[in-house]
């Protein structure tokens, strides 16, 4: 089990081969994104005279700068709001034994099952009446509510495993519940906060359906919607499309590789409950 | 057994020792801040609870999404759904995709996890690398694959280059294959996701158990079946839940890869809901489809929950 044998070497080769197959689309993506549109040779052949023109063109014509700014705004605000309200809500829901807290917890958990199509179609009308359609605020409001069940679920699971001793001591010492939560409980929630932050940020950043509905026809876009619009417009010019895809992948992969250790642990650990 | 549990006279709970009463003020103190939950509840009610309830009501109307006048039509939308071959097909595709993705993605993820949990030298690099597709925006990877799977795309070129020219296909244009191409792309993207969760489960298995199994002369398959498999039950539960619910709700990949085509060969409930609501203006009908989607998700979650929690108890 713990020694490196000849069979282990075989396994190593197999795993590397699988990784190469999994990574193959990335090679094609980069290869075609740096290729001049006139070059029609096989997508497998390495590009002989790479150019960055496709990137500048895609960036300007796709309005990707504005979309990137919107995506950052929507993701940052939604994640901040959902973490704050869910951590606060999880505290009484995990600690209080009253009937209302059990009922409320079950009600929120019901939200884990509802597919967002059911909620987001009728909400479309409310957003329209409030004049929020076509603005990032509609999305921030939507994700802030939509992500509450999952985030509260993570926090409640973590809180239930946490000893009460510190907060009881703080309360006996005359701390108000609010101060006890902010200064004693919330700092202890740090590991699950990091996990919830990453999971929520990925979910909000990557969502396509909701911004497609709520922002359609407006100048405001998020990155996935801008990419979809760009592909629709330049569908025959795949070198440009690939440059746009590459631009949208770079920020998320950069963040991922910088934080990969805690992201992978967070994904696995947070979901392990 | 007819005694009311909270009857102070006849029930022994009333005689709980003094210690309980002493700790009570503190307990009540902790339970006090119900208003902590108020902001989350308000947001949740505004975004999920109220619209979902209204959605269920619209499912029984002929509303087009704009006209303020609409009427209650009872079960007409649901009846129409089962007479509509596109809808029946979409329900079927949704279930097929969910089951296929769940089985293939978890099988692939488990093999990857076993591979990168072994003593191979590249395991840390491979873990990071194989998980990477899972963080990339699904709509973006779907557009990438749309090109790779086109008739002159990289997949067919690669097959030709390695002498498997006879395997070349119109992966997204052939109605018999397109649905499986969608499944393949989803597995490519989220196989690493299943891997990471299985890996967390594998690493929670104490090394001593393997050493003991080694001493008892257990081979690799026996070791997997008798030691690893039961201890992986919690990871399996989470993985199955995530992939089946994700598969049922699948929208982005289908939208970007095939748009539901060719014809309706890859339409799922999610893509049909979108088309009916926003290109055909059949809002009531579309939301009735969403209600059916909700019922499928609820039944699948509940079924899995009961089956898997029993399974988890049995193997622990």
Coordinates of C-alpha atoms in Angstrom, one line a residue:
Chain A
X1 CA 0.0 0.0 0.0
X2 CA 2.7 2.5 0.9
X3 CA 5.5 1.5 -1.4
X4 CA 6.1 2.5 -5.0
X5 CA 6.1 -0.7 -7.0
X6 CA 6.1 -1.4 -10.7
X7 CA 2.4 -1.6 -10.7
X8 CA 2.3 1.9 -9.2
X9 CA 4.3 3.2 -12.1
X10 CA 1.7 1.7 -14.5
X11 CA -1.1 3.4 -12.6
X12 CA 0.9 6.7 -12.7
X13 CA 1.0 6.5 -16.5
X14 CA -2.7 5.7 -16.8
X15 CA -3.6 8.6 -14.6
X16 CA -1.4 11.0 -16.6
X17 CA -3.0 9.8 -19.8
X18 CA -6.5 10.5 -18.4
X19 CA -5.3 13.9 -17.3
X20 CA -4.1 14.6 -20.8
X21 CA -7.4 13.6 -22.3
X22 CA -9.3 15.7 -19.8
X23 CA -7.0 18.7 -20.6
X24 CA -7.2 18.2 -24.4
X25 CA -10.0 20.8 -24.8
X26 CA -7.8 23.4 -23.1
X27 CA -5.0 22.8 -25.6
X28 CA -7.4 23.3 -28.5
X29 CA -8.9 26.4 -26.9
X30 CA -5.5 28.2 -26.5
X31 CA -4.3 26.9 -29.9
X32 CA -7.3 28.3 -31.8
X33 CA -7.5 31.5 -29.8
X34 CA -4.0 32.6 -30.9
X35 CA -4.5 31.7 -34.6
X36 CA -5.2 34.1 -37.4
X37 CA -8.8 33.7 -38.8
X38 CA -7.3 32.9 -42.2
X39 CA -5.5 29.8 -41.0
X40 CA -7.8 26.9 -41.6
X41 CA -5.5 24.0 -40.8
X42 CA -6.4 21.2 -38.4
X43 CA -7.3 22.3 -34.9
X44 CA -4.8 19.8 -33.6
X45 CA -1.8 21.4 -35.4
X46 CA 0.1 23.9 -33.2
X47 CA -0.2 27.4 -34.5
X48 CA 2.9 28.5 -36.4
X49 CA 2.5 32.3 -36.0
X50 CA 0.6 33.1 -32.9
X51 CA -1.2 36.4 -32.6
X52 CA -3.0 38.3 -29.8
X53 CA -5.3 40.2 -32.2
X54 CA -8.2 37.9 -31.5
X55 CA -8.1 38.8 -27.8
X56 CA -8.1 42.6 -28.3
X57 CA -10.9 42.3 -30.8
X58 CA -13.0 40.0 -28.7
X59 CA -12.5 42.2 -25.6
X60 CA -13.7 45.3 -27.5
X61 CA -16.5 43.9 -29.6
X62 CA -17.9 41.7 -26.8
X63 CA -18.1 44.5 -24.2
X64 CA -16.3 42.1 -21.9
X65 CA -14.8 44.8 -19.7
X66 CA -18.3 46.0 -18.6
X67 CA -19.5 42.4 -18.2
X68 CA -16.5 41.6 -16.1
X69 CA -17.2 44.6 -13.8
X70 CA -20.9 43.6 -13.5
X71 CA -20.0 40.0 -12.7
X72 CA -17.6 41.2 -10.0
X73 CA -20.2 43.6 -8.5
X74 CA -23.0 41.0 -8.5
X75 CA -20.9 38.2 -7.1
X76 CA -19.3 40.4 -4.3
X77 CA -22.5 42.0 -3.2
X78 CA -24.6 38.7 -3.3
X79 CA -22.0 36.7 -1.5
X80 CA -21.5 39.3 1.2
X81 CA -25.3 39.6 1.9
X82 CA -26.0 35.9 1.8
X83 CA -23.1 35.1 4.2
X84 CA -24.2 37.8 6.6
X85 CA -27.9 37.0 6.8
X86 CA -27.3 33.2 6.8
X87 CA -24.8 33.2 9.6
X88 CA -27.1 35.4 11.7
X89 CA -30.1 33.1 10.9
X90 CA -28.2 29.9 11.6
X91 CA -27.4 31.0 15.1
X92 CA -30.9 30.8 16.7
X93 CA -31.9 28.0 14.3
X94 CA -29.1 25.8 15.5
X95 CA -29.2 26.8 19.1
X96 CA -32.8 27.6 20.1
X97 CA -35.0 24.6 20.8
X98 CA -38.3 26.3 20.5
X99 CA -40.9 25.0 18.0
X100 CA -40.6 28.1 15.8
X101 CA -36.9 27.6 15.2
X102 CA -37.4 24.0 14.1
X103 CA -40.3 25.0 11.8
X104 CA -38.4 27.8 10.3
X105 CA -35.4 25.6 9.7
X106 CA -37.5 23.0 7.9
X107 CA -39.2 25.8 5.9
X108 CA -35.8 27.1 4.7
X109 CA -34.6 23.6 3.9
X110 CA -37.6 23.3 1.6
X111 CA -35.8 25.9 -0.5
X112 CA -33.1 23.3 -1.3
X113 CA -35.5 21.3 -3.3
X114 CA -37.3 24.0 -5.3
X115 CA -35.7 24.4 -8.7
X116 CA -35.0 28.0 -9.4
X117 CA -37.2 28.1 -12.5
X118 CA -40.2 27.8 -10.4
X119 CA -39.3 30.9 -8.3
X120 CA -37.5 33.0 -10.9
X121 CA -40.3 33.0 -13.5
X122 CA -43.0 34.6 -11.2
X123 CA -40.3 36.8 -9.6
X124 CA -39.6 38.2 -13.1
X125 CA -42.9 40.0 -12.9
X126 CA -42.2 41.5 -9.5
X127 CA -38.8 42.7 -10.6
X128 CA -40.4 44.3 -13.6
X129 CA -43.0 46.1 -11.4
X130 CA -40.2 47.3 -9.1
X131 CA -38.3 48.6 -12.1
X132 CA -35.3 46.4 -11.3
X133 CA -35.1 44.4 -14.5
X134 CA -32.0 45.1 -16.6
X135 CA -30.0 46.2 -13.6
X136 CA -27.5 44.2 -11.5
X137 CA -29.6 44.9 -8.4
X138 CA -32.3 42.4 -9.6
X139 CA -29.6 39.7 -9.7
X140 CA -28.1 40.7 -6.3
X141 CA -31.5 40.5 -4.7
X142 CA -32.3 37.2 -6.4
X143 CA -29.0 35.4 -5.4
X144 CA -29.1 36.9 -1.9
X145 CA -32.4 35.0 -1.3
X146 CA -31.8 32.0 -3.5
X147 CA -28.6 31.0 -1.7
X148 CA -30.0 31.4 1.8
X149 CA -31.1 27.8 2.2
X150 CA -27.8 26.2 1.2
X151 CA -25.7 28.6 3.2
X152 CA -27.8 28.4 6.3
X153 CA -27.7 24.6 6.0
X154 CA -23.9 24.7 6.0
X155 CA -23.8 27.1 9.0
X156 CA -26.4 25.2 11.1
X157 CA -24.5 21.9 10.5
X158 CA -21.3 23.5 11.6
X159 CA -22.8 25.3 14.6
X160 CA -24.4 22.2 16.0
X161 CA -21.0 20.5 16.3
X162 CA -19.6 23.6 18.0
X163 CA -19.5 23.6 21.9
X164 CA -21.7 26.2 23.6
X165 CA -19.3 26.8 26.5
X166 CA -17.6 30.0 25.1
X167 CA -20.9 31.8 24.3
X168 CA -22.5 30.7 27.6
X169 CA -19.5 32.2 29.4
X170 CA -19.8 35.4 27.4
X171 CA -23.5 35.7 28.2
X172 CA -23.0 35.1 31.9
X173 CA -20.4 37.8 31.8
X174 CA -23.0 40.2 30.6
X175 CA -22.5 40.1 26.9
X176 CA -25.6 40.9 24.8
X177 CA -26.6 38.1 22.3
X178 CA -25.6 40.4 19.5
X179 CA -22.1 41.1 20.9
X180 CA -21.8 37.4 21.9
X181 CA -22.5 36.4 18.3
X182 CA -20.2 39.0 16.7
X183 CA -17.2 38.6 19.0
X184 CA -17.4 35.0 20.1
X185 CA -19.4 32.8 17.8
X186 CA -18.8 34.3 14.4
X187 CA -15.0 34.1 14.6
X188 CA -15.3 30.4 15.4
X189 CA -17.3 30.0 12.2
X190 CA -14.4 31.0 10.1
X191 CA -13.7 27.6 8.4
X192 CA -17.3 27.2 7.2
X193 CA -17.4 30.8 6.2
X194 CA -14.5 30.3 3.8
X195 CA -16.2 27.2 2.4
X196 CA -19.5 29.0 2.0
X197 CA -17.8 32.0 0.4
X198 CA -16.2 29.9 -2.3
X199 CA -19.2 27.7 -3.0
X200 CA -21.5 30.7 -3.3
X201 CA -19.1 32.8 -5.3
X202 CA -18.7 29.9 -7.9
X203 CA -22.5 29.4 -8.1
X204 CA -23.2 33.1 -8.5
X205 CA -20.4 33.8 -10.9
X206 CA -21.2 30.9 -13.2
X207 CA -25.0 31.2 -13.3
X208 CA -26.4 31.8 -16.7
X209 CA -30.2 31.3 -16.6
X210 CA -31.1 34.1 -14.3
X211 CA -29.1 36.9 -15.9
X212 CA -30.3 35.7 -19.3
X213 CA -33.9 36.4 -18.1
X214 CA -33.4 39.4 -15.9
X215 CA -30.8 41.3 -18.0
X216 CA -32.0 40.5 -21.5
X217 CA -32.5 43.4 -23.8
X218 CA -30.5 45.8 -21.5
X219 CA -26.9 47.1 -21.9
X220 CA -26.0 45.5 -18.6
X221 CA -24.6 42.0 -18.8
X222 CA -22.7 39.5 -16.8
X223 CA -19.8 37.5 -18.2
X224 CA -21.8 34.3 -19.1
X225 CA -24.5 36.4 -20.9
X226 CA -21.9 38.5 -22.7
X227 CA -20.2 35.4 -23.9
X228 CA -23.4 33.8 -25.1
X229 CA -24.3 37.0 -27.0
X230 CA -20.8 37.1 -28.5
X231 CA -21.0 33.5 -29.6
X232 CA -24.4 34.2 -31.2
X233 CA -23.0 37.1 -33.1
X234 CA -19.6 35.7 -34.3
X235 CA -20.7 32.1 -34.6
X236 CA -18.7 31.5 -37.8
X237 CA -15.5 33.1 -36.5
X238 CA -14.4 30.5 -34.0
X239 CA -10.9 32.1 -33.5
X240 CA -12.6 35.2 -32.1
X241 CA -15.1 33.1 -30.1
X242 CA -12.3 31.1 -28.6
X243 CA -10.4 34.2 -27.6
X244 CA -13.5 35.4 -25.8
X245 CA -13.9 32.1 -24.1
X246 CA -10.3 32.1 -23.0
X247 CA -10.7 35.7 -21.6
X248 CA -13.6 34.6 -19.5
X249 CA -11.8 31.5 -18.2
X250 CA -8.6 33.2 -17.2
X251 CA -9.9 35.1 -14.1
X252 CA -11.6 32.1 -12.6
X253 CA -8.7 29.7 -13.3
X254 CA -6.2 32.3 -11.9
X255 CA -8.2 32.6 -8.6
X256 CA -8.6 28.8 -8.5
X257 CA -4.9 28.0 -8.9
X258 CA -4.0 30.7 -6.4
X259 CA -6.4 29.3 -3.8
X260 CA -6.6 25.7 -4.9
X261 CA -5.6 24.1 -1.6
X262 CA -8.4 25.7 0.4
X263 CA -10.9 25.5 -2.4
X264 CA -10.5 21.8 -2.9
X265 CA -10.5 21.2 0.9
X266 CA -13.5 23.6 1.2
X267 CA -15.5 21.9 -1.5
X268 CA -14.9 18.4 0.0
X269 CA -15.1 19.5 3.7
X270 CA -18.1 21.8 3.4
X271 CA -20.1 19.2 1.5
X272 CA -19.2 16.5 4.0
X273 CA -21.3 18.5 6.5
Chain B
X1 CA -49.3 5.9 26.2
X2 CA -52.2 8.4 26.2
X3 CA -50.6 10.6 28.8
X4 CA -49.9 14.1 27.4
X5 CA -46.1 14.4 27.5
X6 CA -46.2 17.9 28.9
X7 CA -48.7 17.2 31.7
X8 CA -46.8 18.5 34.8
X9 CA -48.5 16.2 37.3
X10 CA -48.4 12.8 35.7
X11 CA -45.2 13.1 33.6
X12 CA -41.8 12.6 35.2
X13 CA -40.3 15.4 33.1
X14 CA -41.7 17.8 35.7
X15 CA -39.5 16.2 38.3
X16 CA -36.3 16.9 36.3
X17 CA -33.5 17.7 38.9
X18 CA -32.7 21.2 39.9
X19 CA -29.6 21.4 37.7
X20 CA -31.9 21.8 34.7
X21 CA -33.6 24.8 36.2
X22 CA -30.4 26.5 37.0
X23 CA -29.2 26.4 33.5
X24 CA -32.5 27.6 32.2
X25 CA -31.9 31.4 32.2
X26 CA -28.8 31.0 30.1
X27 CA -30.7 28.8 27.6
X28 CA -33.5 31.3 27.3
X29 CA -30.9 34.0 26.7
X30 CA -29.4 32.0 23.8
X31 CA -32.8 31.3 22.4
X32 CA -33.9 34.9 22.6
X33 CA -32.6 36.5 19.4
X34 CA -35.3 35.2 17.0
X35 CA -34.8 38.5 15.0
X36 CA -31.4 37.2 14.0
X37 CA -33.3 35.1 11.5
X38 CA -35.5 37.9 10.2
X39 CA -33.3 39.3 7.4
X40 CA -32.7 35.8 6.0
X41 CA -36.3 34.9 6.3
X42 CA -37.4 38.1 4.5
X43 CA -35.1 37.6 1.6
X44 CA -36.0 33.9 1.4
X45 CA -39.7 34.6 1.5
X46 CA -39.4 37.4 -1.1
X47 CA -37.2 35.5 -3.6
X48 CA -38.2 31.8 -3.1
X49 CA -41.3 31.2 -1.0
X50 CA -43.8 33.8 -2.3
X51 CA -42.8 33.5 -6.0
X52 CA -42.9 29.7 -5.8
X53 CA -46.3 29.7 -4.3
X54 CA -47.5 32.1 -6.9
X55 CA -45.9 29.9 -9.5
X56 CA -48.0 27.0 -8.4
X57 CA -51.1 29.1 -8.8
X58 CA -50.1 30.3 -12.3
X59 CA -49.7 26.7 -13.3
X60 CA -53.5 26.4 -13.2
X61 CA -54.1 29.5 -15.3
X62 CA -53.7 30.5 -19.0
X63 CA -51.5 33.6 -18.2
X64 CA -49.2 34.7 -21.0
X65 CA -46.9 36.6 -18.7
X66 CA -48.0 40.1 -19.8
X67 CA -51.8 40.4 -20.1
X68 CA -53.3 41.4 -16.7
X69 CA -56.4 39.4 -17.6
X70 CA -56.1 35.7 -17.4
X71 CA -58.4 32.9 -16.2
X72 CA -58.2 29.9 -14.1
X73 CA -58.1 26.7 -16.2
X74 CA -57.8 24.0 -13.6
X75 CA -55.7 21.0 -14.7
X76 CA -55.8 22.0 -18.4
X77 CA -52.0 22.8 -18.5
X78 CA -51.1 19.4 -17.0
X79 CA -53.5 17.6 -19.4
X80 CA -52.0 19.4 -22.3
X81 CA -48.5 18.5 -21.2
X82 CA -49.2 14.8 -21.4
X83 CA -50.8 15.2 -24.8
X84 CA -47.8 17.2 -26.0
X85 CA -45.1 14.8 -27.4
X86 CA -42.4 17.5 -27.0
X87 CA -43.1 17.8 -23.3
X88 CA -43.3 14.0 -22.7
X89 CA -40.0 13.6 -24.6
X90 CA -38.5 16.4 -22.5
X91 CA -39.5 14.7 -19.2
X92 CA -38.0 11.5 -20.5
X93 CA -34.8 13.2 -21.6
X94 CA -34.5 14.9 -18.2
X95 CA -34.8 11.6 -16.3
X96 CA -32.4 9.9 -18.7
X97 CA -29.8 12.6 -18.4
X98 CA -30.1 12.6 -14.6
X99 CA -29.6 8.9 -14.3
X100 CA -26.8 8.7 -16.9
X101 CA -24.9 11.6 -15.5
X102 CA -25.2 10.2 -12.0
X103 CA -24.0 6.8 -12.9
X104 CA -21.2 7.7 -15.2
X105 CA -19.9 10.8 -13.4
X106 CA -19.8 9.0 -10.0
X107 CA -18.1 5.9 -11.5
X108 CA -15.5 8.1 -13.3
X109 CA -15.1 10.3 -10.2
X110 CA -14.6 7.3 -7.9
X111 CA -11.9 5.8 -10.2
X112 CA -10.1 9.1 -10.4
X113 CA -10.3 9.4 -6.6
X114 CA -8.8 5.9 -6.1
X115 CA -6.1 6.8 -8.6
X116 CA -5.0 10.1 -7.0
X117 CA -5.4 8.6 -3.5
X118 CA -2.6 6.1 -4.2
X119 CA 1.1 6.6 -3.8
X120 CA 1.7 7.9 -7.4
X121 CA 4.2 10.8 -7.5
X122 CA 2.0 13.2 -9.5
X123 CA -1.1 12.8 -7.2
X124 CA -1.1 16.4 -5.9
X125 CA -0.8 18.0 -9.3
X126 CA -3.4 15.6 -10.8
X127 CA -5.9 16.5 -8.0
X128 CA -5.6 20.2 -8.7
X129 CA -5.7 19.7 -12.5
X130 CA -8.6 17.2 -12.7
X131 CA -10.8 19.4 -10.5
X132 CA -10.2 22.6 -12.6
X133 CA -13.0 22.1 -15.1
X134 CA -15.5 22.1 -12.3
X135 CA -14.9 25.7 -11.4
X136 CA -15.1 27.0 -15.0
X137 CA -18.4 28.6 -16.0
X138 CA -20.6 25.7 -17.5
X139 CA -21.9 27.9 -20.4
X140 CA -18.3 28.7 -21.4
X141 CA -17.2 25.1 -21.4
X142 CA -20.3 24.1 -23.3
X143 CA -19.5 26.6 -26.1
X144 CA -16.0 25.2 -26.2
X145 CA -17.3 21.7 -26.6
X146 CA -19.8 22.8 -29.3
X147 CA -16.8 23.5 -31.5
X148 CA -14.8 20.4 -30.4
X149 CA -17.7 18.1 -31.3
X150 CA -18.6 19.7 -34.6
X151 CA -18.1 17.5 -37.7
X152 CA -14.8 19.2 -38.5
X153 CA -13.9 19.7 -34.8
X154 CA -11.0 18.6 -32.8
X155 CA -12.6 15.4 -31.5
X156 CA -13.1 14.0 -35.0
X157 CA -9.7 15.2 -36.1
X158 CA -8.1 13.5 -33.1
X159 CA -10.0 10.3 -33.8
X160 CA -8.8 10.4 -37.4
X161 CA -5.2 11.1 -36.3
X162 CA -5.0 8.1 -34.0
X163 CA -6.6 5.7 -36.6
X164 CA -10.1 5.6 -35.2
X165 CA -11.6 7.4 -38.3
X166 CA -14.5 5.0 -38.2
X167 CA -15.6 6.4 -34.8
X168 CA -16.1 9.9 -36.3
X169 CA -19.6 11.2 -35.7
X170 CA -21.7 14.3 -36.1
X171 CA -21.8 14.3 -32.3
X172 CA -24.3 17.1 -31.8
X173 CA -26.2 16.9 -35.1
X174 CA -27.2 13.2 -34.9
X175 CA -30.4 12.9 -32.9
X176 CA -29.4 9.4 -31.6
X177 CA -26.1 10.6 -30.3
X178 CA -26.6 14.2 -29.2
X179 CA -28.1 13.4 -25.8
X180 CA -25.1 11.2 -25.0
X181 CA -22.7 14.0 -26.1
X182 CA -24.4 16.3 -23.6
X183 CA -24.0 13.7 -20.9
X184 CA -20.3 13.3 -21.9
X185 CA -19.6 17.1 -21.6
X186 CA -21.3 17.2 -18.1
X187 CA -19.2 14.2 -17.0
X188 CA -16.0 15.9 -18.3
X189 CA -16.8 19.0 -16.4
X190 CA -17.9 17.5 -13.1
X191 CA -16.1 14.2 -12.9
X192 CA -13.4 16.0 -10.9
X193 CA -16.1 17.4 -8.5
X194 CA -17.2 13.9 -7.6
X195 CA -13.5 12.9 -7.3
X196 CA -12.8 15.6 -4.7
X197 CA -15.8 14.5 -2.5
X198 CA -14.8 10.8 -2.8
X199 CA -11.2 11.8 -2.0
X200 CA -12.4 13.5 1.2
X201 CA -14.2 10.2 2.1
X202 CA -11.2 8.1 1.3
X203 CA -8.9 10.2 3.4
X204 CA -11.1 9.8 6.4
X205 CA -10.5 6.1 6.3
X206 CA -7.9 5.3 9.1
X207 CA -4.6 3.9 7.7
X208 CA -4.6 1.2 10.5
X209 CA -7.6 -0.5 9.0
X210 CA -5.7 -1.0 5.7
X211 CA -2.7 -2.2 7.5
X212 CA -4.8 -4.7 9.4
X213 CA -6.5 -5.8 6.2
X214 CA -3.0 -6.2 4.6
X215 CA -1.9 -8.4 7.4
X216 CA -5.0 -10.5 7.1
X217 CA -4.0 -11.0 3.4
X218 CA -6.7 -9.1 1.7
X219 CA -6.1 -8.3 -2.0
X220 CA -6.9 -4.9 -3.5
X221 CA -10.4 -5.8 -4.6
X222 CA -11.3 -7.4 -1.2
X223 CA -9.8 -4.4 0.5
X224 CA -11.9 -2.0 -1.6
X225 CA -15.2 -4.0 -1.1
X226 CA -14.8 -4.7 2.6
X227 CA -13.0 -1.7 3.9
X228 CA -13.2 1.3 1.5
X229 CA -16.8 0.9 0.2
X230 CA -18.6 1.0 3.5
X231 CA -16.6 3.9 4.8
X232 CA -17.3 5.8 1.6
X233 CA -21.1 5.7 2.2
X234 CA -21.4 9.4 3.4
X235 CA -19.4 10.7 0.4
X236 CA -21.5 8.6 -1.9
X237 CA -24.7 10.0 -0.5
X238 CA -23.6 13.6 -1.1
X239 CA -22.3 12.8 -4.6
X240 CA -25.5 11.0 -5.7
X241 CA -27.7 13.8 -4.3
X242 CA -25.7 16.5 -6.0
X243 CA -25.4 14.8 -9.4
X244 CA -29.0 13.7 -9.7
X245 CA -30.4 17.1 -8.7
X246 CA -27.9 18.8 -11.0
X247 CA -28.8 16.4 -13.8
X248 CA -32.6 17.0 -13.4
X249 CA -32.1 20.8 -13.4
X250 CA -29.6 20.8 -16.3
X251 CA -30.0 23.9 -18.5
X252 CA -26.8 25.7 -19.5
X253 CA -25.0 22.8 -21.2
X254 CA -28.1 21.9 -23.3
X255 CA -28.8 25.5 -24.2
X256 CA -25.2 26.1 -25.4
X257 CA -24.4 22.7 -26.9
X258 CA -27.6 22.0 -28.9
X259 CA -30.3 24.5 -28.0
X260 CA -32.5 21.4 -27.4
X261 CA -32.0 20.2 -31.0
X262 CA -31.7 18.7 -33.5
X263 CA -35.5 19.0 -33.6
X264 CA -36.3 18.3 -29.9
X265 CA -33.8 15.5 -29.5
X266 CA -32.1 17.0 -26.5
X267 CA -34.8 19.2 -25.0
X268 CA -35.1 18.9 -21.3
X269 CA -37.7 20.3 -18.9
X270 CA -35.4 23.2 -18.2
X271 CA -34.9 24.2 -21.8
X272 CA -38.6 23.7 -22.6
X273 CA -39.6 25.9 -19.7
X274 CA -37.4 28.7 -21.0
X275 CA -38.7 28.4 -24.6
X276 CA -42.3 28.2 -23.7
X277 CA -42.2 31.1 -21.3
X278 CA -39.9 33.5 -23.2
X279 CA -40.2 32.7 -26.9
X280 CA -43.8 31.4 -27.1
X281 CA -45.4 33.5 -24.3
X282 CA -47.1 30.4 -22.7
X283 CA -46.3 31.4 -19.2
X284 CA -49.0 29.3 -17.4
X285 CA -48.0 26.2 -19.4
X286 CA -44.3 26.8 -18.8
X287 CA -44.8 27.2 -15.1
X288 CA -46.8 24.0 -15.1
X289 CA -43.7 22.3 -16.5
X290 CA -41.7 23.9 -13.7
X291 CA -44.1 22.4 -11.2
X292 CA -43.5 18.9 -12.7
X293 CA -39.8 19.6 -12.5
X294 CA -40.2 20.4 -8.8
X295 CA -42.1 17.3 -8.2
X296 CA -39.5 15.2 -9.9
X297 CA -36.7 16.8 -7.9
X298 CA -38.6 16.4 -4.6
X299 CA -39.4 12.7 -5.3
X300 CA -35.8 12.0 -6.3
X301 CA -34.4 13.8 -3.2
X302 CA -36.8 12.2 -0.8
X303 CA -36.3 8.7 -2.3
X304 CA -32.6 9.1 -2.2
X305 CA -32.6 10.5 1.3
X306 CA -34.5 7.5 2.7
X307 CA -32.7 4.9 0.7
X308 CA -29.2 6.3 1.3
X309 CA -29.6 7.1 5.0
X310 CA -30.7 3.5 5.5
X311 CA -27.7 2.3 3.5
X312 CA -25.4 4.6 5.5
X313 CA -26.7 3.2 8.8
X314 CA -26.3 -0.3 7.5
X315 CA -22.7 0.1 6.6
X316 CA -21.5 2.0 9.6

